[in-house]
Coordinates of C-alpha atoms in Angstrom, one line a residue:
Chain A
M251 CA -28.2 9.5 -20.4
R252 CA -26.7 9.1 -24.0
S253 CA -23.8 6.8 -24.0
D254 CA -21.9 8.2 -27.0
R255 CA -20.8 11.4 -25.7
P256 CA -19.7 12.3 -22.1
P257 CA -20.7 15.5 -20.8
F258 CA -18.8 18.3 -20.2
I259 CA -18.3 18.4 -16.4
L260 CA -17.9 15.0 -16.4
T261 CA -14.8 15.2 -18.8
A262 CA -13.6 18.1 -16.7
G263 CA -13.8 16.2 -13.7
A264 CA -12.1 13.2 -14.5
I265 CA -9.2 15.4 -16.2
G266 CA -8.8 17.5 -13.1
G267 CA -8.4 14.4 -11.3
L268 CA -5.9 12.8 -13.2
L269 CA -4.2 16.0 -13.0
F270 CA -4.5 16.1 -9.3
L271 CA -2.9 12.7 -9.0
H272 CA -0.1 13.5 -11.2
L273 CA 1.1 17.1 -11.1
P274 CA 2.2 17.1 -7.4
I275 CA 5.2 14.7 -8.2
L276 CA 6.5 17.1 -11.1
L277 CA 7.2 19.7 -8.3
I278 CA 9.7 16.8 -6.6
F279 CA 11.8 17.1 -9.7
L280 CA 11.9 21.0 -10.2
Y281 CA 12.7 21.6 -6.7
A282 CA 16.2 19.1 -7.1
F283 CA 17.6 22.1 -9.3
T284 CA 16.5 25.3 -7.0
T285 CA 19.3 27.2 -6.0
E286 CA 17.3 27.8 -2.7
E287 CA 18.4 25.4 -0.1
K288 CA 17.1 27.0 3.0
S289 CA 13.0 26.9 2.4
Y290 CA 10.6 25.8 -0.1
Q291 CA 10.3 28.9 -2.5
F292 CA 8.4 29.2 -5.6
P293 CA 9.2 30.1 -8.0
P294 CA 12.7 28.9 -7.5
P295 CA 15.2 32.0 -7.6
G296 CA 17.3 30.3 -9.7
L297 CA 18.4 26.6 -11.5
T298 CA 21.1 24.7 -10.6
T299 CA 21.9 21.1 -11.2
E300 CA 25.0 20.9 -8.4
W301 CA 22.6 19.3 -6.0
F302 CA 23.3 15.8 -8.0
G303 CA 27.1 16.0 -7.3
V304 CA 26.7 17.1 -4.1
A305 CA 24.5 14.0 -3.2
W306 CA 26.5 11.7 -5.1
N307 CA 29.0 12.8 -2.5
R308 CA 27.2 12.6 0.6
A309 CA 28.7 9.3 2.8
D310 CA 25.3 9.4 4.7
I311 CA 23.5 8.2 1.7
W312 CA 25.0 5.4 0.2
P313 CA 24.7 3.0 3.2
P314 CA 20.7 3.4 3.5
L315 CA 20.5 3.1 -0.4
W316 CA 22.5 -0.6 -0.1
L317 CA 20.5 -1.3 3.0
S318 CA 17.5 -0.8 1.2
V319 CA 18.6 -2.7 -2.0
K320 CA 19.6 -5.4 0.2
V321 CA 16.5 -5.7 1.8
A322 CA 14.2 -5.5 -0.8
T323 CA 16.2 -8.1 -2.7
I324 CA 16.2 -10.5 -0.2
A325 CA 12.3 -9.8 0.9
S326 CA 11.0 -10.0 -3.0
C327 CA 13.1 -13.6 -3.2
L328 CA 11.6 -14.8 0.0
A329 CA 8.0 -13.6 -1.4
L330 CA 8.5 -15.2 -4.5
I331 CA 8.8 -18.5 -3.0
L332 CA 6.4 -18.2 -0.4
G333 CA 3.8 -16.7 -3.1
T334 CA 4.2 -18.9 -5.6
L335 CA 3.9 -22.3 -3.4
C336 CA 0.6 -20.6 -1.8
A337 CA -0.7 -19.8 -5.2
A338 CA 0.4 -23.3 -6.9
A339 CA -1.9 -25.0 -3.9
M340 CA -4.9 -22.1 -4.0
A341 CA -5.2 -22.6 -7.8
R342 CA -5.6 -26.3 -7.9
A343 CA -7.6 -27.0 -5.6
R344 CA -10.7 -26.4 -3.3
F345 CA -10.4 -27.7 0.1
F346 CA -11.3 -26.6 3.9
G347 CA -10.0 -23.7 5.2
R348 CA -9.2 -21.8 1.5
D349 CA -10.8 -18.4 2.1
T350 CA -9.2 -18.1 5.9
I351 CA -5.7 -18.5 3.6
S352 CA -6.4 -16.3 1.1
L353 CA -7.5 -13.9 4.1
L354 CA -4.4 -14.8 6.0
V355 CA -2.5 -13.5 2.8
I356 CA -4.1 -10.5 2.2
L357 CA -4.1 -9.2 6.0
P358 CA -0.6 -7.8 6.0
I359 CA -1.2 -5.3 3.5
A360 CA -4.8 -4.9 4.2
L361 CA -4.5 -4.0 8.0
P362 CA -2.8 -0.5 8.0
G363 CA 1.2 -0.5 8.2
I364 CA 0.9 0.4 12.0
I365 CA -1.0 -2.8 13.0
T366 CA 1.6 -4.9 11.3
G367 CA 4.4 -2.7 12.5
M368 CA 3.3 -2.6 15.9
S369 CA 2.7 -6.3 15.7
L370 CA 5.9 -7.1 15.0
R371 CA 7.6 -4.6 17.4
S372 CA 5.5 -6.3 20.3
A373 CA 6.5 -10.0 19.5
F374 CA 10.3 -8.5 19.1
A375 CA 9.8 -7.2 22.7
V376 CA 7.9 -10.7 24.0
A377 CA 10.8 -12.8 22.6
D378 CA 13.5 -10.3 23.1
I379 CA 14.8 -10.4 19.6
P380 CA 17.2 -7.5 18.8
F381 CA 16.6 -5.0 15.7
S382 CA 18.8 -6.0 12.6
M383 CA 18.5 -6.0 9.0
W384 CA 16.6 -9.2 9.3
T385 CA 13.9 -8.0 11.8
I386 CA 13.3 -5.4 8.6
M387 CA 13.4 -8.0 6.1
L388 CA 11.1 -10.6 8.1
G389 CA 8.1 -7.4 7.8
H390 CA 8.8 -6.7 4.0
A391 CA 8.6 -10.4 3.1
T392 CA 5.4 -10.9 5.2
F393 CA 3.5 -7.9 3.3
C394 CA 5.2 -8.7 -0.2
I395 CA 3.9 -12.2 -0.5
V396 CA 0.3 -11.4 -1.4
I397 CA 2.0 -9.3 -4.3
V398 CA 3.4 -12.3 -5.8
Y399 CA 0.5 -14.1 -5.1
N400 CA -2.2 -12.4 -7.0
N401 CA -0.1 -12.1 -10.0
A402 CA 0.7 -15.9 -9.8
V403 CA -2.5 -17.0 -8.9
A404 CA -4.3 -15.4 -12.1
R405 CA -2.0 -16.8 -14.4
F406 CA -2.0 -20.9 -12.7
R407 CA -5.7 -20.0 -13.3
R408 CA -5.2 -19.1 -16.9
L409 CA -3.0 -21.9 -17.3
G410 CA -5.8 -24.2 -16.3
S411 CA -5.0 -28.1 -15.5
S412 CA -5.2 -29.4 -19.5
M413 CA -1.5 -28.4 -20.2
L414 CA -0.4 -30.4 -16.8
E415 CA -2.0 -33.3 -17.5
A416 CA -1.0 -33.4 -21.5
S417 CA 2.6 -33.0 -19.6
A418 CA 1.8 -36.2 -16.8
D419 CA 0.4 -38.3 -20.2
L420 CA 3.8 -37.7 -21.9
G421 CA 5.5 -39.3 -19.2
A422 CA 7.0 -36.3 -17.2
N423 CA 7.0 -36.7 -13.8
A424 CA 5.7 -34.1 -11.3
F425 CA 9.4 -31.9 -11.1
Q426 CA 9.8 -31.6 -14.9
T427 CA 6.2 -30.9 -15.5
F428 CA 7.1 -27.9 -13.1
R429 CA 10.4 -27.1 -14.7
F430 CA 9.3 -27.2 -18.3
V431 CA 5.5 -26.6 -18.5
I432 CA 4.8 -24.5 -15.3
L433 CA 8.0 -22.5 -15.0
P434 CA 8.2 -20.8 -18.7
N435 CA 4.5 -20.4 -18.4
L436 CA 4.7 -18.4 -14.9
G437 CA 7.8 -16.8 -16.0
T438 CA 6.5 -13.1 -16.6
A439 CA 3.8 -13.0 -14.0
L440 CA 6.4 -13.9 -11.3
L441 CA 8.9 -11.4 -12.7
A442 CA 6.1 -8.7 -12.8
G443 CA 5.2 -9.8 -8.9
G444 CA 9.0 -10.3 -7.8
M445 CA 9.5 -6.3 -9.2
L446 CA 6.5 -5.1 -7.7
A447 CA 7.1 -6.8 -4.4
F448 CA 11.0 -5.2 -4.8
A449 CA 9.3 -1.7 -5.4
L450 CA 6.9 -2.1 -2.6
S451 CA 9.8 -3.0 -0.2
F452 CA 12.0 -0.3 -1.1
D453 CA 9.8 2.4 -0.8
E454 CA 8.0 1.2 2.8
V455 CA 8.6 3.2 5.5
I456 CA 5.9 2.6 8.5
V457 CA 6.4 -0.7 9.2
T458 CA 10.2 -0.2 9.0
T459 CA 9.8 2.6 11.4
F460 CA 8.8 -0.5 13.8
T461 CA 11.2 -2.9 12.7
A462 CA 14.5 -1.3 12.7
G463 CA 15.1 0.2 15.8
T464 CA 17.2 3.6 16.2
G465 CA 20.1 2.8 15.2
N466 CA 22.4 4.3 12.3
A467 CA 23.1 0.9 11.1
A468 CA 19.5 -0.1 10.4
K469 CA 18.4 3.1 8.5
T470 CA 16.7 2.3 5.2
L471 CA 16.7 4.9 2.4
P472 CA 13.1 5.5 3.2
I473 CA 13.8 6.2 6.6
W474 CA 16.6 8.7 5.9
M475 CA 14.1 10.5 3.8
L476 CA 11.7 10.6 7.0
D477 CA 14.7 11.9 9.1
E478 CA 15.2 14.5 6.1
L479 CA 11.9 15.5 6.1
V480 CA 11.6 16.2 9.6
R481 CA 14.6 18.1 10.2
P482 CA 15.7 19.3 6.8
R483 CA 19.5 19.8 5.9
Q484 CA 20.1 20.6 2.2
R485 CA 16.6 20.3 1.4
P486 CA 17.4 20.0 -2.8
V487 CA 19.4 16.8 -1.8
T488 CA 16.6 15.4 -0.6
N489 CA 15.0 16.0 -3.8
V490 CA 17.9 14.2 -5.7
V491 CA 17.0 11.0 -3.5
A492 CA 13.3 11.3 -3.7
I493 CA 13.8 11.2 -7.6
V494 CA 15.8 8.5 -7.2
V495 CA 13.5 6.5 -5.0
F496 CA 10.5 7.4 -7.0
M497 CA 12.5 6.0 -9.9
A498 CA 13.6 2.7 -8.0
T499 CA 9.2 2.3 -7.7
F500 CA 8.2 3.5 -11.0
L501 CA 10.2 1.8 -13.4
P502 CA 9.5 -1.7 -11.7
I503 CA 5.9 -0.8 -12.2
L504 CA 5.7 0.4 -15.6
A505 CA 8.1 -2.9 -16.1
A506 CA 5.1 -5.1 -14.8
Y507 CA 2.7 -3.8 -16.5
Y508 CA 4.0 -4.1 -19.7
L509 CA 4.9 -7.6 -18.7
T510 CA 1.6 -8.7 -17.9
S511 CA -0.6 -6.3 -20.3
G512 CA -2.2 -8.0 -23.1
A513 CA -3.1 -11.1 -20.5
E514 CA -6.5 -10.2 -18.2
E515 CA -4.7 -9.9 -15.3
T516 CA -2.6 -6.8 -15.4
A517 CA -0.4 -6.5 -12.6
G518 CA -0.9 -4.0 -9.6
G519 CA -4.6 -4.3 -9.2
G520 CA -4.4 -5.3 -6.0
K521 CA -1.8 -3.4 -4.2
Chain B
M125 CA 11.2 -29.9 -24.1
M126 CA 11.6 -33.0 -22.5
P127 CA 14.9 -34.4 -21.7
A128 CA 15.8 -37.9 -23.3
S129 CA 14.5 -40.5 -20.8
S130 CA 17.5 -42.4 -20.1
Q131 CA 18.6 -45.2 -17.5
P132 CA 16.9 -44.5 -14.4
T133 CA 19.1 -42.6 -12.2
P134 CA 18.6 -42.8 -8.2
A135 CA 17.4 -38.9 -8.3
R136 CA 15.1 -39.5 -11.2
E137 CA 13.6 -42.6 -9.3
I138 CA 12.9 -40.7 -6.3
A139 CA 11.3 -38.0 -8.9
E140 CA 9.2 -40.8 -10.2
R141 CA 7.9 -42.3 -6.9
L142 CA 6.8 -38.9 -5.5
T143 CA 4.7 -38.2 -8.7
A144 CA 3.0 -41.5 -8.4
L145 CA 2.4 -40.3 -4.6
F146 CA 1.2 -36.8 -5.5
W147 CA -1.2 -38.2 -8.3
K148 CA -2.5 -41.2 -5.6
R149 CA -2.7 -38.7 -3.0
P150 CA -3.1 -35.2 -4.0
G151 CA -3.6 -34.1 -0.3
I152 CA 0.1 -34.4 0.4
L153 CA 1.4 -32.3 -2.5
L154 CA -1.2 -29.9 -1.3
A155 CA 0.2 -29.9 2.2
L156 CA 3.7 -29.9 0.8
L157 CA 2.8 -26.7 -1.2
L158 CA 1.0 -24.7 1.6
A159 CA 3.4 -25.6 4.4
P160 CA 6.2 -23.3 3.9
P161 CA 4.0 -19.9 3.4
L162 CA 1.3 -20.8 6.4
L163 CA 4.3 -21.6 8.5
W164 CA 5.8 -18.2 7.7
L165 CA 2.6 -16.5 8.3
G166 CA 1.5 -18.4 10.7
V167 CA 4.3 -17.7 12.8
V168 CA 5.6 -14.2 12.0
Y169 CA 2.3 -12.6 11.1
V170 CA -0.4 -14.3 13.2
G171 CA 2.4 -14.8 16.0
S172 CA 2.6 -11.1 15.9
L173 CA -0.7 -10.5 15.8
I174 CA -1.0 -12.3 19.5
A175 CA 2.1 -10.5 20.8
L176 CA 0.5 -7.2 20.2
L177 CA -2.9 -8.6 21.8
W178 CA -1.2 -9.8 24.8
Q179 CA 1.3 -6.8 24.9
S180 CA -2.3 -4.8 25.2
F181 CA -3.4 -6.8 28.6
Y182 CA 0.3 -5.9 30.2
S183 CA 0.5 -2.9 31.9
I184 CA 3.4 0.0 32.8
D185 CA 4.5 0.7 36.2
P186 CA 3.7 4.1 36.8
F187 CA 6.8 5.0 38.7
S188 CA 9.4 2.7 37.5
G189 CA 8.4 2.6 33.9
V190 CA 9.0 -0.8 33.5
V191 CA 6.3 -3.1 31.8
V192 CA 4.4 -5.6 34.4
R193 CA 3.9 -8.9 32.7
E194 CA 0.7 -9.5 34.4
F195 CA -2.8 -9.6 32.7
T196 CA -5.0 -6.2 33.3
L197 CA -7.4 -4.1 31.8
K198 CA -6.1 -1.6 33.3
T199 CA -4.2 -0.2 30.0
Y200 CA -7.6 -0.6 28.1
G201 CA -9.1 1.6 30.6
E202 CA -6.5 4.4 30.2
L203 CA -7.6 4.6 26.5
L204 CA -11.0 6.5 27.9
L205 CA -8.5 9.1 29.4
P206 CA -10.3 12.3 28.0
Q207 CA -6.4 12.9 26.1
N208 CA -6.5 9.6 24.5
Y209 CA -10.3 9.4 23.7
D210 CA -9.8 13.0 22.1
I211 CA -7.1 11.3 19.3
I212 CA -9.4 8.5 18.4
L213 CA -12.1 10.7 18.0
R214 CA -9.9 12.9 16.0
T215 CA -8.7 9.8 14.1
V216 CA -12.2 8.6 13.1
T217 CA -13.5 11.9 12.1
M218 CA -10.9 12.6 9.7
A219 CA -11.1 8.9 8.4
A220 CA -14.6 9.6 7.5
A221 CA -13.8 13.0 6.2
V222 CA -11.2 11.8 3.8
T223 CA -13.4 8.6 2.7
L224 CA -16.2 11.2 1.5
A225 CA -14.0 13.5 -0.2
S226 CA -12.4 10.7 -1.8
A227 CA -15.5 9.3 -3.1
V228 CA -16.6 12.5 -4.3
L229 CA -13.4 13.1 -6.1
A230 CA -12.7 9.6 -7.5
F231 CA -16.5 9.1 -9.2
P232 CA -16.0 11.3 -12.1
I233 CA -12.4 9.5 -12.8
A234 CA -14.0 6.1 -12.3
F235 CA -17.4 6.6 -14.0
Y236 CA -15.2 8.5 -17.2
A237 CA -12.9 5.3 -17.1
A238 CA -15.5 3.0 -17.1
R239 CA -18.5 4.1 -19.6
F240 CA -16.4 6.6 -22.1
A241 CA -12.9 5.7 -22.3
K242 CA -11.9 3.4 -25.1
G243 CA -8.8 1.7 -26.3
R244 CA -5.9 3.7 -26.0
W245 CA -7.5 6.1 -23.4
K246 CA -8.6 2.9 -21.4
A247 CA -5.0 2.5 -21.1
V248 CA -4.3 6.3 -20.1
F249 CA -6.6 6.1 -17.6
Y250 CA -5.8 2.4 -16.4
L251 CA -2.1 3.6 -15.8
G252 CA -3.0 7.0 -14.9
V253 CA -4.5 5.8 -11.3
M254 CA -2.2 2.8 -11.4
L255 CA 0.9 4.8 -11.4
P256 CA 0.3 7.0 -8.7
L257 CA -1.2 4.3 -6.3
W258 CA 1.8 2.5 -6.6
S259 CA 4.7 5.2 -6.5
S260 CA 6.6 6.2 -3.6
Y261 CA 4.2 7.0 -0.8
L262 CA 7.3 9.3 0.9
V263 CA 7.8 11.1 -2.3
K264 CA 4.2 11.8 -2.8
V265 CA 4.2 13.1 1.1
Y266 CA 7.3 15.0 0.2
A267 CA 5.7 16.4 -2.7
W268 CA 3.0 18.2 -0.8
K269 CA 5.3 19.3 2.0
L270 CA 6.7 21.5 -1.2
I271 CA 3.3 22.1 -2.5
L272 CA 1.8 23.4 0.7
A273 CA 5.0 25.5 2.2
K274 CA 4.2 29.0 3.4
E275 CA 6.7 30.1 0.7
G276 CA 5.2 27.5 -1.7
I277 CA 3.0 27.1 -4.9
V278 CA -0.2 27.4 -3.5
T279 CA 0.5 30.7 -2.0
W280 CA 2.2 32.2 -5.0
A281 CA -0.9 30.9 -7.1
A282 CA -3.2 32.7 -4.9
N283 CA -1.4 36.1 -4.6
G284 CA -0.9 35.7 -8.5
I285 CA -4.7 35.6 -9.1
G286 CA -5.3 38.3 -6.1
A287 CA -6.7 35.4 -3.9
G288 CA -4.0 35.8 -1.4
S289 CA -6.7 37.2 1.2
L290 CA -9.1 34.8 0.1
L291 CA -6.3 32.3 1.6
D292 CA -5.6 34.0 4.9
A293 CA -9.6 33.8 5.6
V294 CA -9.3 30.4 5.0
L295 CA -6.5 29.7 7.3
S296 CA -7.9 31.6 10.1
I297 CA -10.6 29.5 10.4
P298 CA -10.6 27.8 14.1
V299 CA -9.7 24.2 14.2
I300 CA -9.0 23.2 10.8
G301 CA -7.1 26.3 9.8
G302 CA -3.6 27.3 11.1
N303 CA -0.4 29.2 10.6
S304 CA 0.3 28.0 7.0
L305 CA -1.3 25.1 5.2
S306 CA 1.5 22.8 5.9
T307 CA 0.8 22.9 9.5
S308 CA -2.7 23.2 9.5
F309 CA -5.7 20.3 9.7
I310 CA -6.9 21.1 5.8
G311 CA -3.0 20.3 4.7
T312 CA -3.4 16.9 6.8
F313 CA -6.6 16.2 5.2
T314 CA -5.3 17.2 1.7
V315 CA -2.9 15.3 1.7
F316 CA -4.6 12.0 2.5
V317 CA -7.3 12.4 0.2
Y318 CA -4.4 12.9 -2.4
V319 CA -2.5 9.4 -1.1
W320 CA -5.3 7.2 -0.9
L321 CA -7.3 8.6 -3.5
P322 CA -6.5 5.7 -6.3
Y323 CA -7.5 3.1 -3.7
M324 CA -11.2 4.7 -4.3
I325 CA -10.9 4.7 -7.9
L326 CA -9.8 1.4 -8.5
P327 CA -13.2 -0.6 -7.0
M328 CA -15.4 2.1 -7.9
Q329 CA -14.4 1.8 -11.4
A330 CA -14.6 -1.7 -11.6
S331 CA -18.3 -1.8 -9.9
L332 CA -18.9 0.9 -12.5
E333 CA -18.2 -1.4 -15.3
R334 CA -20.4 -3.9 -14.4
V335 CA -23.3 -1.7 -14.2
P336 CA -25.2 -3.2 -17.3
K337 CA -26.0 -0.9 -20.1
S338 CA -29.1 -2.3 -20.8
M339 CA -30.4 -1.0 -17.6
L340 CA -28.9 2.7 -18.5
E341 CA -31.2 2.2 -21.7
A342 CA -34.0 0.7 -19.9
S343 CA -34.2 4.0 -17.6
A344 CA -33.8 6.4 -20.7
D345 CA -36.6 4.7 -22.2
L346 CA -38.7 4.8 -19.2
G347 CA -38.3 8.6 -19.2
A348 CA -35.3 9.5 -17.0
G349 CA -32.9 12.4 -17.9
G350 CA -29.1 11.7 -17.2
L351 CA -28.9 12.8 -13.7
R352 CA -32.1 11.0 -12.8
T353 CA -30.2 7.6 -14.2
L354 CA -27.5 8.6 -12.6
W355 CA -29.2 8.7 -8.9
S356 CA -31.5 6.0 -9.5
V357 CA -29.9 3.1 -11.3
T358 CA -26.1 3.7 -11.6
L359 CA -25.3 4.9 -8.1
P360 CA -27.2 2.2 -6.4
L361 CA -25.5 -0.5 -8.7
A362 CA -22.1 0.9 -8.2
L363 CA -22.5 1.5 -4.3
P364 CA -20.6 -2.1 -3.5
G365 CA -17.8 -0.7 -5.2
I366 CA -17.9 2.5 -3.5
I367 CA -18.0 1.2 0.0
A368 CA -15.3 -1.5 -0.8
G369 CA -13.0 1.6 -1.7
S370 CA -14.0 3.3 1.6
I371 CA -12.8 0.3 3.2
F372 CA -9.0 1.3 2.3
T373 CA -9.3 5.1 2.4
F374 CA -11.0 4.5 6.0
S375 CA -8.6 1.9 7.1
L376 CA -5.6 3.6 5.8
T377 CA -6.0 6.9 7.2
L378 CA -7.2 5.4 10.7
G379 CA -3.4 3.7 10.6
D380 CA -1.1 6.3 8.9
Y381 CA 1.1 8.5 11.2
I382 CA 3.8 9.6 8.8
I383 CA 1.1 12.4 6.9
P384 CA -0.1 14.1 10.2
Q385 CA 3.6 13.9 11.7
I386 CA 5.2 15.7 8.5
I387 CA 2.2 17.6 7.6
G388 CA -0.3 19.0 10.2
N389 CA -0.6 21.1 13.3
S390 CA 0.8 18.1 15.5
A391 CA -2.2 17.1 16.9
N392 CA -1.9 13.7 17.8
F393 CA -3.6 11.0 15.7
I394 CA -3.8 7.1 16.7
G395 CA -1.0 6.1 14.6
M396 CA 1.2 8.8 16.0
A397 CA 0.3 7.8 19.6
V398 CA 1.2 4.0 18.8
Y399 CA 4.7 5.4 17.3
S400 CA 5.7 7.5 20.4
L401 CA 4.4 5.5 23.0
Q402 CA 6.4 2.2 21.9
G403 CA 9.5 4.6 21.2
T404 CA 10.9 7.1 23.4
A405 CA 7.6 6.7 25.9
G406 CA 8.6 2.9 26.0
N407 CA 5.0 2.5 26.9
I408 CA 4.4 -0.4 24.8
P409 CA 1.1 -2.0 26.5
L410 CA -0.8 1.5 25.8
A411 CA 1.0 1.2 22.5
A412 CA -0.6 -2.2 21.9
A413 CA -3.7 -1.0 23.1
F414 CA -4.2 1.8 20.8
A415 CA -2.9 -0.4 17.6
V416 CA -6.1 -2.6 18.8
I417 CA -8.2 -0.1 18.3
P418 CA -8.0 0.3 14.4
I419 CA -8.7 -3.1 14.2
L420 CA -11.9 -3.1 16.2
I421 CA -13.2 0.1 14.1
M422 CA -12.3 -1.9 11.3
L423 CA -14.0 -5.4 12.4
V424 CA -17.3 -3.3 13.0
Y425 CA -16.8 -1.5 9.5
L426 CA -16.3 -4.6 7.6
A427 CA -19.3 -6.5 9.1
I428 CA -21.4 -3.7 8.0
A429 CA -19.7 -3.4 4.2
R430 CA -20.2 -7.1 4.6
R431 CA -24.0 -6.7 4.7
L432 CA -23.9 -4.2 1.9
G433 CA -22.3 -6.5 -0.6
A434 CA -18.9 -4.6 -0.8
F435 CA -17.0 -7.8 -0.9
D436 CA -18.5 -9.3 -3.9
A437 CA -16.8 -5.8 -5.3
L438 CA -13.4 -6.7 -4.2

């Protein structure tokens, strides 16, 4: 095969594939403006912007939104601490059980969400732990660790040991080295990891359905959306919320990409 | 920037001592770093997995509906009942079909991105796969509910190009057809492929990038045409990446329950069974036993993948 020009069928397949991946999302935006609220009629009979105002005034949307923001914030902060610690240990030394630990970190996201969810559900049943915001957060933090870890471990590897040794030679103690050498170098990788973790947690639905219980008080925004999907009420309002959820995940991912682009370890390679 | 070292304050003295200790005994620092994440993952995650296994050996009293906390294999035996066995078979078939289709669809994108995309286009392809991978799962599923609805865009487009009768013919195929695309297996299958496709593209692309150019040139020098080189050189060398991708598509399909619940003919999948058994039915033991099935299938799958060298491509 000549390597300078791709055959037409390959180009068509590649571009067709990318369009297949992107076009469906656009419909979400279109249907937020439709005047038809009882069905998904295409093309929409008319266009209106009233649904944004309706969504804003719907009292049942705000509590789930805040709960999602709270859970995602706490979970990604916890994941930041735990993931960075783990990356620091794994990057600096080879030791017995190292492969087991890396498997353990990846497992919560490698196994289907239903297993993580059902496992936590079983544990809550065994230990008689009642559902609350904290049970949701517990699950989210667990699968977010790997996201931060992946970003941090790559940066640690690039940092190498020479800078740390130089810092020690110049008389810095371990904490000063951490504060003035490691942290500034790690900054963007941690920011990127934290944002990806936030996006992942904000959008998560499968594990959450197992750890949230059935009460209204523990309804995250994705669970609210899932309810609307099963029993639709004002369909365009669901689209408005879908746009919000889409943006809340899309923007952090884009930011994480630009924060880490240029470095060889671009964020998001291992979801 | 280093703060000027002044008189040793107590805090500073402790820091110096700890530094010396970490220097002499690196193992202590390592243990301190690892303890919090390992405790978390060990207690919360491994603990939960053990709880899952534990629950799966309990059973439920058929009359009172109360969980009997005694070890038994009865619950696993229930998995072999025809209605439960059907669920497992249906899920595995769907996972296999989705994996095959993803591999076929992913190949042109991965191959183009790995071989022909340069500079700016490389970034376009990277983001073009990364953004759908990360964007909201539920929003993606919802988008397909809009697309596949009876009054939706597919029906409109099919009628527009005069293929409405073709669509009806496809939907009238027994088993995979249905009332509309959003209530048929074709719909469930399409959405599965859409949602998991990026997971197949990335490892496939990584392994295609590792195929040495010299090999392709050697193949051409030896007189092989483009297709022959693709079949006999590129594909075998890229196989580990394809298998690595198939691990994701297979495992994710096995464990999903949202997609078949929202788009499909309400036939049960493993995930849906787990969800409804633990919720409304309150049968946590059987739900747990069902959840163990994907773990077992994936263990076998991973063992085979490892043998085929897929782990080097992850």
